[in-house]
Amino acid sequence: MNNVFVYCEIEGTKVQEVSQELLTKGRKLANQLGVQLHAVVAGTGIKGEVESQILPYGVDKLFVFDAEGLFPYTSAPHTDIMVNLFKEEQPQIALMGATVIGRDLGPRVSSSLTSGLTADCTELEIGDYDDKKTGKHYENLLYQIRPAFGGNIVATIVNPDHRPQMATVRSGVMQREIVDDNYNGTVVYPEVSKYVSDEAFVVKVLDRHVEEAKHNLKGAPIVVAGGYGVGSKENFDMLFKLAKELHGEVGASRAAVDAGWCDHDRQIGQTGVTVHPKVYIACGISGQIQHIAGMQDSGIIISINSDPEAPINKIADYVITGTVEEVVPKLIKYYKQNSK
């Protein structure tokens, strides 16, 4: 009762990274609260396949729902599972990925349970809250932190009176970390028919196509990112040359993507992906809060900008003042010379 729950997404029998990231965060939250971390996964033919991908992250109890019709994901059966399981288990916190599935499932579950849901959180913390209107003091609430008003402020949202406190988090925002490869968690295999009605399986997936990622931006050790200050698509092409020399990947700010200089799937920030490279080279990026939210945890940040007062320079470890046309060709030239 009142434990922390994480819904684990799968592709076939593979647990998705965002779920493992949330398990890591969930374990930390559970430790702070002195409760257990529970996880739930639903699919077809997953028994004996997914346990080793979930338990090592510190899961005390894993609910595996395995039946025909649970994969590929459809809304009704997964909603039935989560709603009925939560009615039984009464979790205080429930986390999901801010993915296509999480954005569909989360609101359905929270609506059915009349609980709150905060989408696209960038941080989750435990803290106290004083309600000035009622004078009530609440302890150990989930602080659901996310950018708001177009990213111009960072809002901390609490849900004092309704349970579970639900939040979705984007992939890459949290870091995943195995607790113990042989973590001694309990696994249960509930009877699906007790949780899901026959009517829930009316909708069936007739055809499904999943595009493989064209790049590994999230896992790249070096990211060369460009903003509107790059100036043109031709200049942006130089970033690809630099990234190739450094064996890195190319990212972009929203402004560069909107200008048509880079594909949307390379967008970094609040409305794109979150990256944690060892080295982040920001070229012509001003450093709005929306972009910084997606790269601020990089190991070393190098800013190349013609504006010495650019906001990104405040968080950069190294600042090179100059235009992309001036600086990037020199970086390519000197790297080639010194890497032979």
Coordinates of C-alpha atoms in Angstrom, one line a residue:
M1 CA 0.0 0.0 0.0
N2 CA 1.1 3.6 -0.8
N3 CA 4.2 2.4 -2.7
V4 CA 5.8 4.0 -5.8
F5 CA 4.7 2.4 -9.1
V6 CA 6.3 2.6 -12.5
Y7 CA 4.5 1.5 -15.7
C8 CA 7.1 -0.2 -18.0
E9 CA 6.8 0.1 -21.7
I10 CA 7.9 -2.7 -24.0
E11 CA 8.7 -3.2 -27.7
G12 CA 8.1 -6.9 -28.2
T13 CA 10.0 -8.3 -25.2
K14 CA 12.4 -5.4 -24.8
V15 CA 11.8 -2.9 -22.0
Q16 CA 12.2 0.7 -23.1
E17 CA 15.0 2.9 -21.8
V18 CA 12.6 5.6 -20.5
S19 CA 11.0 3.0 -18.2
Q20 CA 14.4 1.9 -16.8
E21 CA 15.2 5.6 -16.2
L22 CA 12.0 6.0 -14.3
L23 CA 12.7 2.8 -12.3
T24 CA 16.0 4.4 -11.2
K25 CA 14.2 7.6 -10.1
G26 CA 11.4 5.6 -8.6
R27 CA 13.8 3.7 -6.5
K28 CA 15.3 6.9 -5.1
L29 CA 11.8 8.3 -4.3
A30 CA 10.8 5.1 -2.6
N31 CA 13.9 5.2 -0.5
Q32 CA 13.2 8.7 0.6
L33 CA 9.6 7.8 1.5
G34 CA 10.5 4.5 3.2
V35 CA 8.3 2.5 0.9
Q36 CA 8.7 -0.1 -1.8
L37 CA 9.2 0.3 -5.6
H38 CA 6.7 -1.7 -7.7
A39 CA 6.5 -2.0 -11.4
V40 CA 3.9 -3.2 -13.9
V41 CA 4.4 -4.5 -17.4
A42 CA 1.9 -5.8 -19.9
G43 CA 2.4 -7.6 -23.2
T44 CA 2.2 -10.9 -25.1
G45 CA 4.8 -13.7 -24.6
I46 CA 6.8 -11.7 -22.1
K47 CA 6.8 -14.1 -19.1
G48 CA 10.5 -15.0 -18.4
E49 CA 11.7 -12.3 -20.9
V50 CA 11.3 -9.0 -19.1
E51 CA 12.0 -9.7 -15.4
S52 CA 15.8 -9.4 -15.8
Q53 CA 15.4 -6.1 -17.5
I54 CA 13.3 -4.6 -14.6
L55 CA 14.2 -6.2 -11.3
P56 CA 17.9 -5.1 -11.3
Y57 CA 16.8 -1.4 -11.0
G58 CA 15.7 -2.1 -7.4
V59 CA 12.1 -3.3 -8.0
D60 CA 10.6 -4.9 -4.9
K61 CA 7.5 -6.3 -6.7
L62 CA 6.9 -6.7 -10.4
F63 CA 3.4 -7.4 -11.9
V64 CA 3.7 -9.1 -15.2
F65 CA 0.5 -9.2 -17.2
D66 CA 0.9 -11.7 -20.1
A67 CA -1.9 -12.4 -22.6
E68 CA -2.9 -12.3 -26.2
G69 CA -4.0 -8.8 -27.2
L70 CA -1.8 -6.9 -24.8
F71 CA 0.8 -6.2 -27.5
P72 CA 0.9 -4.1 -29.6
Y73 CA -0.4 -1.5 -27.1
T74 CA -4.1 -0.5 -27.3
S75 CA -5.7 1.9 -24.9
A76 CA -8.6 -0.1 -23.3
P77 CA -6.9 -3.2 -22.0
H78 CA -3.9 -1.4 -20.6
T79 CA -6.1 1.2 -19.0
D80 CA -8.2 -1.5 -17.4
I81 CA -5.1 -3.2 -16.0
M82 CA -3.7 0.0 -14.5
V83 CA -7.0 1.3 -13.1
N84 CA -8.0 -2.0 -11.4
L85 CA -4.4 -2.7 -10.2
F86 CA -4.2 0.8 -8.7
K87 CA -7.5 0.3 -6.9
E88 CA -6.1 -2.8 -5.3
E89 CA -2.6 -1.5 -4.5
Q90 CA -3.4 2.2 -3.7
P91 CA 0.0 3.6 -4.8
Q92 CA 0.9 7.1 -3.7
I93 CA 3.0 7.8 -6.8
A94 CA 2.7 6.5 -10.3
L95 CA 5.2 7.3 -13.1
M96 CA 5.1 6.8 -16.8
G97 CA 7.2 7.8 -19.8
A98 CA 6.1 10.9 -21.7
T99 CA 5.9 8.9 -24.9
V100 CA 3.1 8.2 -27.4
I101 CA 1.9 5.4 -25.1
G102 CA 2.3 7.3 -21.8
R103 CA 0.5 10.4 -23.1
D104 CA -2.4 8.2 -24.1
L105 CA -2.5 5.9 -21.0
G106 CA -1.7 8.5 -18.3
P107 CA -4.7 10.7 -18.7
R108 CA -7.0 7.8 -19.1
V109 CA -5.8 6.3 -15.8
S110 CA -5.8 9.6 -13.9
S111 CA -9.2 10.5 -15.1
S112 CA -10.7 7.1 -14.1
L113 CA -9.1 7.4 -10.6
T114 CA -9.9 11.2 -10.4
S115 CA -6.2 11.9 -9.6
G116 CA -3.9 14.6 -10.9
L117 CA -1.4 14.2 -13.7
T118 CA 1.6 16.4 -14.6
A119 CA 3.0 15.9 -18.1
D120 CA 6.5 16.2 -19.3
C121 CA 8.3 16.7 -15.9
T122 CA 12.0 17.5 -16.0
E123 CA 12.5 16.7 -12.3
L124 CA 10.8 14.8 -9.5
E125 CA 11.5 15.5 -5.8
I126 CA 9.9 14.8 -2.4
G127 CA 9.0 17.8 -0.2
D128 CA 6.5 19.4 2.1
Y129 CA 3.7 21.9 1.2
D130 CA 1.7 24.4 3.2
D131 CA -1.7 25.3 1.7
K132 CA -2.1 29.0 2.6
K133 CA -5.9 28.9 1.8
T134 CA -6.7 26.0 4.2
G135 CA -3.8 26.3 6.6
K136 CA -3.1 22.6 6.1
H137 CA 0.5 21.2 6.2
Y138 CA 1.3 18.3 3.9
E139 CA 4.5 16.2 4.2
N140 CA 6.3 14.1 1.7
L141 CA 4.4 15.2 -1.4
L142 CA 5.8 14.6 -4.9
Y143 CA 7.1 17.8 -6.4
Q144 CA 6.4 17.6 -10.1
I145 CA 8.7 20.0 -11.8
R146 CA 8.3 21.2 -15.4
P147 CA 8.8 24.2 -17.6
A148 CA 5.6 26.2 -18.1
F149 CA 4.4 29.2 -20.1
G150 CA 6.4 28.2 -23.1
G151 CA 9.4 27.4 -20.9
N152 CA 9.7 30.9 -19.5
I153 CA 9.3 29.7 -16.0
V154 CA 9.8 26.4 -14.1
A155 CA 6.7 25.4 -12.2
T156 CA 6.5 23.1 -9.2
I157 CA 3.2 21.3 -9.1
V158 CA 1.8 19.3 -6.1
N159 CA -1.2 17.1 -5.7
P160 CA -2.0 17.2 -2.0
D161 CA -5.3 15.4 -1.7
H162 CA -5.7 12.8 -4.5
R163 CA -3.8 9.6 -5.1
P164 CA -1.9 8.4 -6.9
Q165 CA 0.3 11.5 -7.7
M166 CA 0.9 10.8 -11.3
A167 CA 3.6 12.2 -13.6
T168 CA 5.0 11.5 -17.1
V169 CA 8.7 12.1 -17.8
R170 CA 10.5 12.3 -21.2
S171 CA 13.1 9.8 -22.3
G172 CA 16.6 10.9 -21.4
V173 CA 15.7 13.3 -18.6
M174 CA 16.6 10.8 -15.9
Q175 CA 19.7 8.7 -15.8
R176 CA 19.2 4.9 -15.5
E177 CA 21.3 3.0 -12.9
I178 CA 21.2 -0.7 -12.0
V179 CA 21.0 -1.3 -8.2
D180 CA 21.9 -4.9 -8.3
D181 CA 22.0 -7.5 -11.1
N182 CA 20.6 -10.0 -8.7
Y183 CA 18.1 -7.7 -6.8
N184 CA 15.8 -9.9 -4.9
G185 CA 12.4 -8.7 -6.0
T186 CA 9.1 -10.6 -6.1
V187 CA 7.4 -11.3 -9.4
V188 CA 3.6 -12.0 -9.7
Y189 CA 1.7 -13.1 -12.8
P190 CA -1.9 -11.9 -12.3
E191 CA -4.8 -13.5 -14.2
V192 CA -5.5 -10.9 -16.9
S193 CA -9.2 -11.8 -17.3
K194 CA -9.7 -10.5 -13.7
Y195 CA -8.5 -7.1 -14.6
V196 CA -9.5 -6.7 -18.3
S197 CA -13.0 -7.1 -19.7
D198 CA -13.6 -9.0 -23.0
E199 CA -14.9 -5.7 -24.5
A200 CA -11.5 -4.1 -24.0
F201 CA -10.0 -6.3 -26.7
V202 CA -12.5 -5.2 -29.4
V203 CA -9.9 -2.9 -31.0
K204 CA -7.2 -4.8 -32.7
V205 CA -4.0 -3.7 -34.5
L206 CA -4.1 -4.9 -38.1
D207 CA -0.8 -3.4 -39.2
R208 CA 2.1 -1.8 -37.4
H209 CA 5.3 -0.2 -38.6
V210 CA 8.1 1.1 -36.3
E211 CA 10.8 3.3 -37.8
E212 CA 14.3 2.6 -36.4
A213 CA 16.1 5.7 -35.1
K214 CA 18.4 7.2 -37.8
H215 CA 21.0 8.3 -35.2
N216 CA 21.9 7.8 -31.6
L217 CA 21.7 11.4 -30.4
K218 CA 20.8 10.4 -26.8
G219 CA 23.7 8.0 -26.5
A220 CA 26.4 10.0 -28.3
P221 CA 29.4 11.0 -26.1
I222 CA 29.9 14.2 -28.2
V223 CA 27.1 16.4 -29.5
V224 CA 27.6 19.3 -31.9
A225 CA 24.5 21.4 -31.8
G226 CA 23.5 24.4 -33.9
G227 CA 21.1 27.2 -33.4
Y228 CA 19.7 30.1 -35.4
G229 CA 23.0 31.9 -35.0
V230 CA 24.6 29.3 -37.4
G231 CA 23.1 31.5 -40.1
S232 CA 22.3 29.1 -43.0
K233 CA 21.8 25.5 -44.0
E234 CA 25.2 25.6 -45.7
N235 CA 26.8 26.7 -42.4
F236 CA 24.9 24.0 -40.6
D237 CA 26.4 21.4 -42.9
M238 CA 29.8 22.3 -41.4
L239 CA 28.5 21.0 -38.1
F240 CA 28.0 17.6 -39.6
K241 CA 31.6 17.7 -40.8
L242 CA 32.8 18.6 -37.4
A243 CA 30.7 15.9 -35.7
K244 CA 32.0 13.3 -38.2
E245 CA 35.6 14.2 -37.3
L246 CA 34.8 13.9 -33.6
H247 CA 32.7 10.7 -34.0
G248 CA 29.8 12.6 -32.5
E249 CA 26.2 13.4 -33.4
V250 CA 24.5 16.6 -34.6
G251 CA 21.7 18.3 -32.6
A252 CA 19.8 21.5 -33.1
S253 CA 17.8 24.1 -31.3
R254 CA 14.1 24.6 -32.1
A255 CA 14.9 27.8 -34.1
A256 CA 17.3 25.9 -36.4
V257 CA 14.8 23.2 -36.9
D258 CA 12.0 25.7 -37.7
A259 CA 14.3 27.3 -40.2
G260 CA 14.6 24.0 -42.0
W261 CA 18.3 23.5 -41.4
C262 CA 18.0 20.3 -39.5
D263 CA 15.5 17.4 -39.1
H264 CA 13.1 17.6 -36.2
D265 CA 14.3 14.3 -34.7
R266 CA 17.6 16.1 -33.9
Q267 CA 15.9 18.9 -31.9
I268 CA 17.3 19.2 -28.3
G269 CA 15.3 20.8 -25.5
Q270 CA 12.0 21.0 -23.8
T271 CA 10.1 20.0 -27.0
G272 CA 12.8 17.7 -28.3
V273 CA 15.2 15.2 -26.8
T274 CA 17.3 15.4 -23.7
V275 CA 21.0 14.5 -24.0
H276 CA 23.8 13.9 -21.5
P277 CA 27.0 13.8 -23.6
K278 CA 30.5 14.1 -22.2
V279 CA 31.1 17.1 -24.5
Y280 CA 28.4 19.4 -25.8
I281 CA 29.5 22.0 -28.5
A282 CA 26.8 24.7 -28.8
C283 CA 27.2 26.6 -32.1
G284 CA 25.2 29.8 -32.5
I285 CA 22.8 28.9 -29.7
S286 CA 21.5 31.7 -27.6
G287 CA 20.6 29.5 -24.7
Q288 CA 16.9 29.9 -24.0
I289 CA 15.6 27.9 -21.0
Q290 CA 13.7 25.6 -23.4
H291 CA 17.0 24.4 -25.0
I292 CA 19.0 24.4 -21.8
A293 CA 16.5 22.0 -20.2
G294 CA 17.6 19.4 -22.8
M295 CA 21.4 19.7 -22.4
Q296 CA 22.3 21.3 -19.1
D297 CA 23.6 18.0 -17.6
S298 CA 26.3 17.6 -20.2
G299 CA 29.8 16.9 -18.9
I300 CA 31.7 19.8 -20.7
I301 CA 29.8 22.6 -22.5
I302 CA 31.6 24.6 -25.1
S303 CA 29.9 27.6 -26.5
I304 CA 30.7 29.1 -29.9
N305 CA 28.9 32.4 -30.3
S306 CA 29.4 35.8 -31.8
D307 CA 27.5 37.4 -28.8
P308 CA 29.7 37.3 -25.7
E309 CA 26.6 38.0 -23.6
A310 CA 24.6 35.0 -24.9
P311 CA 22.8 33.3 -22.0
I312 CA 24.3 29.9 -22.8
N313 CA 27.8 31.3 -22.0
K314 CA 26.7 31.5 -18.3
I315 CA 26.5 27.7 -18.1
A316 CA 29.4 26.9 -20.6
D317 CA 32.7 25.6 -19.3
Y318 CA 34.5 27.2 -22.3
V319 CA 33.4 30.1 -24.5
I320 CA 34.7 30.8 -28.0
T321 CA 33.6 34.3 -29.2
G322 CA 33.2 34.3 -32.9
T323 CA 31.0 33.2 -35.8
V324 CA 30.4 29.6 -36.8
E325 CA 32.0 30.4 -40.2
E326 CA 35.2 31.5 -38.5
V327 CA 35.5 29.0 -35.7
V328 CA 34.2 25.6 -37.0
P329 CA 36.5 25.3 -40.0
K330 CA 39.5 25.9 -37.7
L331 CA 38.3 23.3 -35.3
I332 CA 38.0 20.8 -38.1
K333 CA 41.4 21.7 -39.5
Y334 CA 43.2 21.5 -36.1
Y335 CA 41.5 18.3 -35.1
K336 CA 42.5 16.6 -38.3
Q337 CA 46.1 17.8 -37.8
N338 CA 46.3 16.6 -34.2
S339 CA 44.5 13.3 -34.7
K340 CA 47.0 11.8 -37.2

